[in-house]
PDB file of C-alpha atoms in Angstrom:
ATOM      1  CA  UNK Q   1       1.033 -12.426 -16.829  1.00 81.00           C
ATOM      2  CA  UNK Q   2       1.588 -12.092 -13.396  1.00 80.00           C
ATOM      3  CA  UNK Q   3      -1.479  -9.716 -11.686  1.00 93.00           C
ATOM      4  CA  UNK Q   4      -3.653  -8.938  -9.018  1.00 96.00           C
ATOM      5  CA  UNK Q   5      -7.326  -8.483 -10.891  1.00 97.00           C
ATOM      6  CA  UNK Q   6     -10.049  -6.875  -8.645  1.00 97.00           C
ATOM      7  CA  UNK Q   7     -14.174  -6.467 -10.126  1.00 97.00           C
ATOM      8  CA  UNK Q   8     -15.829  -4.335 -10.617  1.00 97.00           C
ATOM      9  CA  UNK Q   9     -13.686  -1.557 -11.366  1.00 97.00           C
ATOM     10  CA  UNK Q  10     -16.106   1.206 -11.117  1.00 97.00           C
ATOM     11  CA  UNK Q  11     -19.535   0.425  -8.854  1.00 97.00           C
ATOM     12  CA  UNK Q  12     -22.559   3.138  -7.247  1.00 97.00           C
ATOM     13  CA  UNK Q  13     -24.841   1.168  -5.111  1.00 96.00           C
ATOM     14  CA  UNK Q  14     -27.031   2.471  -2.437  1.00 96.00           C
ATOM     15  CA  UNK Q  15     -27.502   2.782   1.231  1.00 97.00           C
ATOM     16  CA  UNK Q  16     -27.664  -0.696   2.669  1.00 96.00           C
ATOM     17  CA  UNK Q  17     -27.564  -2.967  -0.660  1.00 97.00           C
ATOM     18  CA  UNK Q  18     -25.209  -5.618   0.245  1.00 97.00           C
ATOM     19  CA  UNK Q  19     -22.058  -5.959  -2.345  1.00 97.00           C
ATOM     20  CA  UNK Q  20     -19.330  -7.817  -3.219  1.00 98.00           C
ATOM     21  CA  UNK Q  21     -15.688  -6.689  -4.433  1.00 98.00           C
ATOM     22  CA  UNK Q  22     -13.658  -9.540  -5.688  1.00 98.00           C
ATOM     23  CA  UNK Q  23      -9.603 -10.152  -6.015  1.00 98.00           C
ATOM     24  CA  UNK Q  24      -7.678 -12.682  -7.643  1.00 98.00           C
ATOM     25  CA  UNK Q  25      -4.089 -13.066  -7.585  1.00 97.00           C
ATOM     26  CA  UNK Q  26      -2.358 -15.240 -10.170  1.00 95.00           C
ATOM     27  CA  UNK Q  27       1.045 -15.616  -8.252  1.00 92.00           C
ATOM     28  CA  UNK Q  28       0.502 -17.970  -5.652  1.00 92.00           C
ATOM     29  CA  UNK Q  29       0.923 -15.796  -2.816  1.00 92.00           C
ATOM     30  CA  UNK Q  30       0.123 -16.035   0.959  1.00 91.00           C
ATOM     31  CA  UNK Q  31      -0.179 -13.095   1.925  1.00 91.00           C
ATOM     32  CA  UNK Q  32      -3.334 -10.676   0.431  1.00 94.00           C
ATOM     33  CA  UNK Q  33      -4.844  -7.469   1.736  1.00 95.00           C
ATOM     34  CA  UNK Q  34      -7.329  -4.736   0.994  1.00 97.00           C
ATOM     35  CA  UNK Q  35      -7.038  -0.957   1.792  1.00 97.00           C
ATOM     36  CA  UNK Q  36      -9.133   1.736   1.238  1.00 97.00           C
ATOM     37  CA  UNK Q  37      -7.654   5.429  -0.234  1.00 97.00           C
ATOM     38  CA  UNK Q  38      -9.326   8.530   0.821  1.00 95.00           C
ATOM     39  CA  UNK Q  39      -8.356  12.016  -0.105  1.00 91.00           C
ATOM     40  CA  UNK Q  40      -5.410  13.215   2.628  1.00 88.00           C
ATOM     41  CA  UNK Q  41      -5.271  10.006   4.603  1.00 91.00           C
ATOM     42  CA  UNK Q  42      -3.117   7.828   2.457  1.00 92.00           C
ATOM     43  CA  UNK Q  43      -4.551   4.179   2.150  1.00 95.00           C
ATOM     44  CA  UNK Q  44      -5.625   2.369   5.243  1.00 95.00           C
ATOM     45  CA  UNK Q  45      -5.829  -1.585   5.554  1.00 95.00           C
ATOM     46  CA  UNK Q  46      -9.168  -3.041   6.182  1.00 97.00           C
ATOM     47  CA  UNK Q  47      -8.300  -6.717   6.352  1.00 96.00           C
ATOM     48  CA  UNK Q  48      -5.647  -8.816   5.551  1.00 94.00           C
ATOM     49  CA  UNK Q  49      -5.047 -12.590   5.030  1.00 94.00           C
ATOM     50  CA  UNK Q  50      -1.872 -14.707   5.840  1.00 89.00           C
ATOM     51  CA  UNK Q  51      -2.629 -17.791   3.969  1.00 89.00           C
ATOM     52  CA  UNK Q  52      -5.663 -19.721   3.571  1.00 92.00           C
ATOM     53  CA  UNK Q  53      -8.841 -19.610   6.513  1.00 92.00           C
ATOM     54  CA  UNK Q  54      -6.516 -16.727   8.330  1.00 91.00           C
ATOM     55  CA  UNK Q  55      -7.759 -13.178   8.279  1.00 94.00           C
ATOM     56  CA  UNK Q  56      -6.839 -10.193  10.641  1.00 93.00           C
ATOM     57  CA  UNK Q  57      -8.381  -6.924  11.360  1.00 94.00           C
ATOM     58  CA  UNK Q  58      -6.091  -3.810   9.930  1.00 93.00           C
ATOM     59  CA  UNK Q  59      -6.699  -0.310  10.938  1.00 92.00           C
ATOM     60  CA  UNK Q  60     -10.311   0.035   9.645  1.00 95.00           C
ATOM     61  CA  UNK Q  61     -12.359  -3.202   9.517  1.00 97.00           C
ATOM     62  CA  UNK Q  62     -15.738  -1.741  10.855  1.00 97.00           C
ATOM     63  CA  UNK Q  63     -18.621  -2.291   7.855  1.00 97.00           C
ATOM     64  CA  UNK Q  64     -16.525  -4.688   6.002  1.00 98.00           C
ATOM     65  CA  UNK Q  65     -16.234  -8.532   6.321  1.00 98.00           C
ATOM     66  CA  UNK Q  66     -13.874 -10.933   4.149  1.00 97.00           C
ATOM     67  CA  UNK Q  67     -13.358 -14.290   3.108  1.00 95.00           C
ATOM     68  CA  UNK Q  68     -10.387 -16.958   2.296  1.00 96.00           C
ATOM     69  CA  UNK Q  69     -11.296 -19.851   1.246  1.00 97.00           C
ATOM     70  CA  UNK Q  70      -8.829 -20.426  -1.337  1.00 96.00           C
ATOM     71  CA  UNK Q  71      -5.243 -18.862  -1.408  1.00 95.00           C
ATOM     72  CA  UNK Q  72      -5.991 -17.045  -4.919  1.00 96.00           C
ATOM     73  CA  UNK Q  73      -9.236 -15.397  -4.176  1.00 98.00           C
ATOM     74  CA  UNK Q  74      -9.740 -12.565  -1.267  1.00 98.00           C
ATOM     75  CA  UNK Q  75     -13.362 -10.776  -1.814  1.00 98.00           C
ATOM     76  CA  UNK Q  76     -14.128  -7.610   0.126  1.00 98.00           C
ATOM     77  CA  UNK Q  77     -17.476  -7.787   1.638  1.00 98.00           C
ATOM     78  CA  UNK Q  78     -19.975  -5.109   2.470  1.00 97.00           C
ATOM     79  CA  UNK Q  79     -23.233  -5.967   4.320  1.00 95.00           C
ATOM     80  CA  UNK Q  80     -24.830  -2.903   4.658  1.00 97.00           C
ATOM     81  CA  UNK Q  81     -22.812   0.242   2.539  1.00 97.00           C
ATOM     82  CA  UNK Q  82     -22.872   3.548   4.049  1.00 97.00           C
ATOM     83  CA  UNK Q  83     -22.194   6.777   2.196  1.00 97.00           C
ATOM     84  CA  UNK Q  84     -19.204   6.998   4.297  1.00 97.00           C
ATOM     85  CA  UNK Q  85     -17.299   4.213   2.655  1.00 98.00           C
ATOM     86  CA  UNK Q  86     -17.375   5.998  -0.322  1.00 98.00           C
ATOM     87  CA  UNK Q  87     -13.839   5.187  -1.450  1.00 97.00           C
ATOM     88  CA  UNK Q  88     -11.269   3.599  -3.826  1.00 97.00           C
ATOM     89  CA  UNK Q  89     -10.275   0.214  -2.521  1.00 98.00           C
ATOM     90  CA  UNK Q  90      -7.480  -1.895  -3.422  1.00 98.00           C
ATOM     91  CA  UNK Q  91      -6.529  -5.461  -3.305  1.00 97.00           C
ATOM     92  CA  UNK Q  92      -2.850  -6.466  -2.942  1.00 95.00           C
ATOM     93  CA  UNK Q  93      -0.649  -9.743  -2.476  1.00 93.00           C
ATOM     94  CA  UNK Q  94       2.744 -10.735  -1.767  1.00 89.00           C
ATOM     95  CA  UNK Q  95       4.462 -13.979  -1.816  1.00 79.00           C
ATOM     96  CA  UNK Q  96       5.807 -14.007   1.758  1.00 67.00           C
ATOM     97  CA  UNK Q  97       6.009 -12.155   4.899  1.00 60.00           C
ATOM     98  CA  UNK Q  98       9.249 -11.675   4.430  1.00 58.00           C
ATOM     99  CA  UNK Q  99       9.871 -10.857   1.367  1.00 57.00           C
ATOM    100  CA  UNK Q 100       7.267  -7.972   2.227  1.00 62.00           C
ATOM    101  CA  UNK Q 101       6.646  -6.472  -1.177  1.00 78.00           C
ATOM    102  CA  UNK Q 102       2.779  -5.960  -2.422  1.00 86.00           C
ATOM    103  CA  UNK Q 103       1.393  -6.189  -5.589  1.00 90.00           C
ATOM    104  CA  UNK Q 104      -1.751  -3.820  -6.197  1.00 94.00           C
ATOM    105  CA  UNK Q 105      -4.636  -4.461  -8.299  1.00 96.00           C
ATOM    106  CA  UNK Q 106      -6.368  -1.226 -10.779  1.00 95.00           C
ATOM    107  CA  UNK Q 107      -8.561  -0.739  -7.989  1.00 96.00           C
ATOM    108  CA  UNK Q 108     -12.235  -0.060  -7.462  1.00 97.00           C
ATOM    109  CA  UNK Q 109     -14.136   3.412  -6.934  1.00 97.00           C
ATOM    110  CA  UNK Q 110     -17.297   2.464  -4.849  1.00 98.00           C
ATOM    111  CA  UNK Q 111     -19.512   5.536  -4.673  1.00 98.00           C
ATOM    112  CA  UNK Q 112     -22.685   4.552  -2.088  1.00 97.00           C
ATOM    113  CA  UNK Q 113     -25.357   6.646  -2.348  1.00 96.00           C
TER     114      UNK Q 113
ATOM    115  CA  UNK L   1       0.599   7.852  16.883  1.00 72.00           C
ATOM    116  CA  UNK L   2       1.006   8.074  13.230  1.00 84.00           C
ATOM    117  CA  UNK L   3       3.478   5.162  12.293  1.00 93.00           C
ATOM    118  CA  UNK L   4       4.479   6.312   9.169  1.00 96.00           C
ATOM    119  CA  UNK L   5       4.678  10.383   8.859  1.00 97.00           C
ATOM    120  CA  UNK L   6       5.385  12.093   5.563  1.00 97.00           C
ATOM    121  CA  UNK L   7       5.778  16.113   6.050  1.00 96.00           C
ATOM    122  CA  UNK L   8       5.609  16.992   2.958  1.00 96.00           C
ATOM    123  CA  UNK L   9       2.185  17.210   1.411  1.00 94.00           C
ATOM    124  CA  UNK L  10       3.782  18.906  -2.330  1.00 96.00           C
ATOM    125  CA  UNK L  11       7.007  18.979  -4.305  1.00 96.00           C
ATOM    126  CA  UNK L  12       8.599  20.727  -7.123  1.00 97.00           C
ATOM    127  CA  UNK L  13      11.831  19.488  -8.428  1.00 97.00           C
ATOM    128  CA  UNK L  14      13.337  20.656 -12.135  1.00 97.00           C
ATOM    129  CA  UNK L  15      13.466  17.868 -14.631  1.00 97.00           C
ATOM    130  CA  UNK L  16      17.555  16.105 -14.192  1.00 97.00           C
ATOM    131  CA  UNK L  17      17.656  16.897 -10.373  1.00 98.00           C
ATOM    132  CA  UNK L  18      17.884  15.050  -7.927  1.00 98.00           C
ATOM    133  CA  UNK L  19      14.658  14.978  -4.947  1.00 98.00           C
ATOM    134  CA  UNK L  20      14.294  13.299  -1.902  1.00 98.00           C
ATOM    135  CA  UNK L  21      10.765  13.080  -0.570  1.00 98.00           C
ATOM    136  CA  UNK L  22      10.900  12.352   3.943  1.00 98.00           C
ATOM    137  CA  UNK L  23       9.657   9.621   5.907  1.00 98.00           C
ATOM    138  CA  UNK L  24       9.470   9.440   9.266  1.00 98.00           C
ATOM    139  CA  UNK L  25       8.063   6.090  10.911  1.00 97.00           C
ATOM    140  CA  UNK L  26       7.120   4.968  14.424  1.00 96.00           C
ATOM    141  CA  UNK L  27       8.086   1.187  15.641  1.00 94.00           C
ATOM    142  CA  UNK L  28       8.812  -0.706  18.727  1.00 91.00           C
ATOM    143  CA  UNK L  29       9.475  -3.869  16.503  1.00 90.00           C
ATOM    144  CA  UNK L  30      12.759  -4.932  16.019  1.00 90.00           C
ATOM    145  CA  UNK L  31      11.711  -6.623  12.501  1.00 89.00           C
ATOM    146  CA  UNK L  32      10.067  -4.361  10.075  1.00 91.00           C
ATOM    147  CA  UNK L  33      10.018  -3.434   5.932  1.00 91.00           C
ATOM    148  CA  UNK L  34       9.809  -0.051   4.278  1.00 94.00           C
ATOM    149  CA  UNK L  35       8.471   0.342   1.247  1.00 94.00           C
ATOM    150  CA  UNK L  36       7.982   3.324  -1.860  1.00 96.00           C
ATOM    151  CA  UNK L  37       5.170   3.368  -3.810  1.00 96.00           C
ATOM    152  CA  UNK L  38       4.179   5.451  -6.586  1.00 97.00           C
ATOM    153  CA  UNK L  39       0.818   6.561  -7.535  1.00 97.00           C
ATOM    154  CA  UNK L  40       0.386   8.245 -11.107  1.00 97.00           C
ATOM    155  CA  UNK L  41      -2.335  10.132 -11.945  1.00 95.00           C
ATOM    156  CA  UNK L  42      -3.600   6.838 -13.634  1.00 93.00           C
ATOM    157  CA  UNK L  43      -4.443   5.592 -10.068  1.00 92.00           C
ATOM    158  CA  UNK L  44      -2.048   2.587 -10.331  1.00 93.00           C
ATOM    159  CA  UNK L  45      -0.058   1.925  -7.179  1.00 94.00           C
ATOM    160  CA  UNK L  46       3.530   1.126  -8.555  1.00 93.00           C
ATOM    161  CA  UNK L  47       6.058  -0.657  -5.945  1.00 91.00           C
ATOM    162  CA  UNK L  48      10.074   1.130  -6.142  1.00 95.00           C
ATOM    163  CA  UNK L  49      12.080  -0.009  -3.561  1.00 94.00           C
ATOM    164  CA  UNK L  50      12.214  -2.108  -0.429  1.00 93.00           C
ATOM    165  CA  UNK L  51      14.216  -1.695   3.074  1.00 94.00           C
ATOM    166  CA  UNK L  52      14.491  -4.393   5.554  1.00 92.00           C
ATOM    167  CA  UNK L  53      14.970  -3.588   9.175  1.00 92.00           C
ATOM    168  CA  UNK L  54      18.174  -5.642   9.285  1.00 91.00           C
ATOM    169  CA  UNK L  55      19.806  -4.339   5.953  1.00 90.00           C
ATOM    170  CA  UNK L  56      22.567  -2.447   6.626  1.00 88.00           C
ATOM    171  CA  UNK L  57      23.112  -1.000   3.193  1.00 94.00           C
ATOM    172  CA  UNK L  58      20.652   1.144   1.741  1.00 95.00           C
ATOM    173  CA  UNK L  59      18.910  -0.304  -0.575  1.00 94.00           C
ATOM    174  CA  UNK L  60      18.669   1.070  -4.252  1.00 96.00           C
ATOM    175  CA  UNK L  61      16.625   0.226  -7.861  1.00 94.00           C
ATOM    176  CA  UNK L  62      17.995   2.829 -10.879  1.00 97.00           C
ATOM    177  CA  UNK L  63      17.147   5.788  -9.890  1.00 97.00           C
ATOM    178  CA  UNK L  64      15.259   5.515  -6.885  1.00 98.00           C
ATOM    179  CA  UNK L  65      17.770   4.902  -3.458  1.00 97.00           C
ATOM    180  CA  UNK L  66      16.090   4.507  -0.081  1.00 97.00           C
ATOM    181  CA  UNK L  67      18.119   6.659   2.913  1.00 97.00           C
ATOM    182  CA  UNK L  68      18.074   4.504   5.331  1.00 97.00           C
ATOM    183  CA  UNK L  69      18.474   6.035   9.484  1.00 96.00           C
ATOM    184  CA  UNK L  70      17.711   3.694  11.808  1.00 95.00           C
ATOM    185  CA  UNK L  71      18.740   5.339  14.734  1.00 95.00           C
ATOM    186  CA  UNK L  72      16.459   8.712  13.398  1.00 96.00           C
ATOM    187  CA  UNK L  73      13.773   6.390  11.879  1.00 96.00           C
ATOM    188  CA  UNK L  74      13.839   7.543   8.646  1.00 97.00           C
ATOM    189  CA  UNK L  75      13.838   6.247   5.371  1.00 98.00           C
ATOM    190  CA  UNK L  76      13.738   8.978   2.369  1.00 98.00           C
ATOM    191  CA  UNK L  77      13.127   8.414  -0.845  1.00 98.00           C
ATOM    192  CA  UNK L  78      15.863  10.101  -3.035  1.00 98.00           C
ATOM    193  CA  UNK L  79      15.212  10.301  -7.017  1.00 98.00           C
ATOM    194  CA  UNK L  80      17.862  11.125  -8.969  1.00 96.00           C
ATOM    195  CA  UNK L  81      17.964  13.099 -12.346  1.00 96.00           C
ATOM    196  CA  UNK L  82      13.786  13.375 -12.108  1.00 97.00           C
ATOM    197  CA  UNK L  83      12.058  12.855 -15.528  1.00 97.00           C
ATOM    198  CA  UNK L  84       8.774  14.140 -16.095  1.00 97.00           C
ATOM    199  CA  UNK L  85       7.371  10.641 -16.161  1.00 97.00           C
ATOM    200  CA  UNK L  86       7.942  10.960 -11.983  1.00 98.00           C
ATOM    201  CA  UNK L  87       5.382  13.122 -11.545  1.00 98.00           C
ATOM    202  CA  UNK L  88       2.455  11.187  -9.089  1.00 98.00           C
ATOM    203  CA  UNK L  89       1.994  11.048  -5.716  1.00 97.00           C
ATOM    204  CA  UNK L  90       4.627   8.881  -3.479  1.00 98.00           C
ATOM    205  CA  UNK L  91       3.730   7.069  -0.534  1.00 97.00           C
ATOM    206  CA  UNK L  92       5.867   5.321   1.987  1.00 97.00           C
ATOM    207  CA  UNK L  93       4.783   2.173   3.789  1.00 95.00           C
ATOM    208  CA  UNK L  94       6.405  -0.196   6.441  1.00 93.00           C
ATOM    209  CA  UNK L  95       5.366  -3.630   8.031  1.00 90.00           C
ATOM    210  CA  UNK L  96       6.091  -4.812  10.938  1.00 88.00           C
ATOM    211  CA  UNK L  97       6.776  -8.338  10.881  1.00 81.00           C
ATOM    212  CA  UNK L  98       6.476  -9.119  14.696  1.00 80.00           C
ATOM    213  CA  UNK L  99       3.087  -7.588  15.527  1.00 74.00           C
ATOM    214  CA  UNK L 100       0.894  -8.870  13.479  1.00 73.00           C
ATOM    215  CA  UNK L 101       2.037  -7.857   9.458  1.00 80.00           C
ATOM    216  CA  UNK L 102      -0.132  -5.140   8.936  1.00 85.00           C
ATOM    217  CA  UNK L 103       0.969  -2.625   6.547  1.00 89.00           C
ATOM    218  CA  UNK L 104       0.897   1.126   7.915  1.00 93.00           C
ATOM    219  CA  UNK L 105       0.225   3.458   4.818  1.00 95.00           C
ATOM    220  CA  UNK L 106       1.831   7.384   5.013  1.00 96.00           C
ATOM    221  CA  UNK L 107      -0.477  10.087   4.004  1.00 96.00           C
ATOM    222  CA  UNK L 108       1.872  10.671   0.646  1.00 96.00           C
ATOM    223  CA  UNK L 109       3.750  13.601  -0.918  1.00 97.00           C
ATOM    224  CA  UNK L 110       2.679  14.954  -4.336  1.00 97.00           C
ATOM    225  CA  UNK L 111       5.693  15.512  -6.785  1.00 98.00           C
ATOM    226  CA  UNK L 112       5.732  17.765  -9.754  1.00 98.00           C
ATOM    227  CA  UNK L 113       8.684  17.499 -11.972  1.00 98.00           C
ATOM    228  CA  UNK L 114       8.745  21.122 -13.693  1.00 97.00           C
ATOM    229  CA  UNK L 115      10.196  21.126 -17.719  1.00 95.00           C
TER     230      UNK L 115
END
């Protein structure tokens, strides 16, 4: 089955314990991404990946770092949490630019205390 | 400036009409995508439809048609004969291929579908 996976679903940490959020596509696409969803502001990219060793800032990168290393795997990084990236996050992935269309993982409620 | 606007925070449409939730969007490049997504309570984000920049028909999956206005820069979502299954929140998207790819996220409209 075709599917974006992302671990763990559900995660509280606190204030300054590094974590990792991992996402695995199973489609062999290029293109994956990670956005954040907060109450009244929609969902906001963090980072995104073109293919393999390429990764570009979106809208709100600051506290966050990423990694590609291999086209099915995109983990979302967090050095140091802060209460204020309290948030659901999503992973998504699509085949090529052009075709444009994103596949979402469940997503994964990060509560930082 | 916002890049992709949606007005309306909440909807009510009667189950078997038709709805069409706004989208306003803000672009200087020439190649771009607009996208629907749906968002049930579940928390799932659900793709609908997809408009390229280039497409000159609007673009439409079953019940779900994208109004396309380039000129107005608008691309509404229209449902037609709403089922209460549609209830969730609705969020339109674009890319813009030339700039970088980033994906620009509107805030989303809530929809209610009423028996």
């Amino acid at each position: 089955e075709a599917q974006v996976t992302q671990n763990p679903r559900y995660l509280i940490t606190v204030t300054g314990k590094k974590l990792t959020v991992t996402c695995s596509q199973n489609m062999n696409h290029e293109y994956m991404s990670w956005y954040r969803q907060d109450p009244g502001l929609g969902l906001r990219q963090i980072y995104y990946s073109m293919n393999v060793e390429v990764t570009d800032k979106g809208d709100v990168p600051e506290g966050y770092k990423v990694s590609r290393k291999e086209k099915r795997n995109f983990p979302l990084i967090l050095e140091s949490p802060s209460p204020n990236q309290t948030s659901l996050y999503f992973c998504a992935s699509s085949l090529f630019w052009q075709e444009g269309t994103q596949y979402f993982g469940p997503g994964t409620r990060l509560l930082v205390l | 400036a916002q890049k992709i606007t949606q007005t309306q925070p909440g909807m009510f449409v009667q189950e078997k009409e038709a709805v069409t939730l706004d989208c306003t969007y803000d672009t200087s490049d020439q190649s771009y995508g607009l996208f629907w997504y749906k968002q049930p309570s579940s928390g799932e984000m659900i793709f609908l439809i997809y408009q390229g920049s280039y497409d000159e028909q609007n673009a439409t999956e079953g019940r779900y048609s994208l109004n396309f206005q380039k000129a107005r820069k608008s691309a509404n979502l229209v449902i037609s004969a709403s089922q209460l299954g549609d209830s969730a929140m609705y969020f339109c998207a674009m890319r813009e291929v030339n700039t970088g790819n980033q994906f620009y996220f509107g805030t989303g409209t809530s929809l209610t579908v009423i028996p």
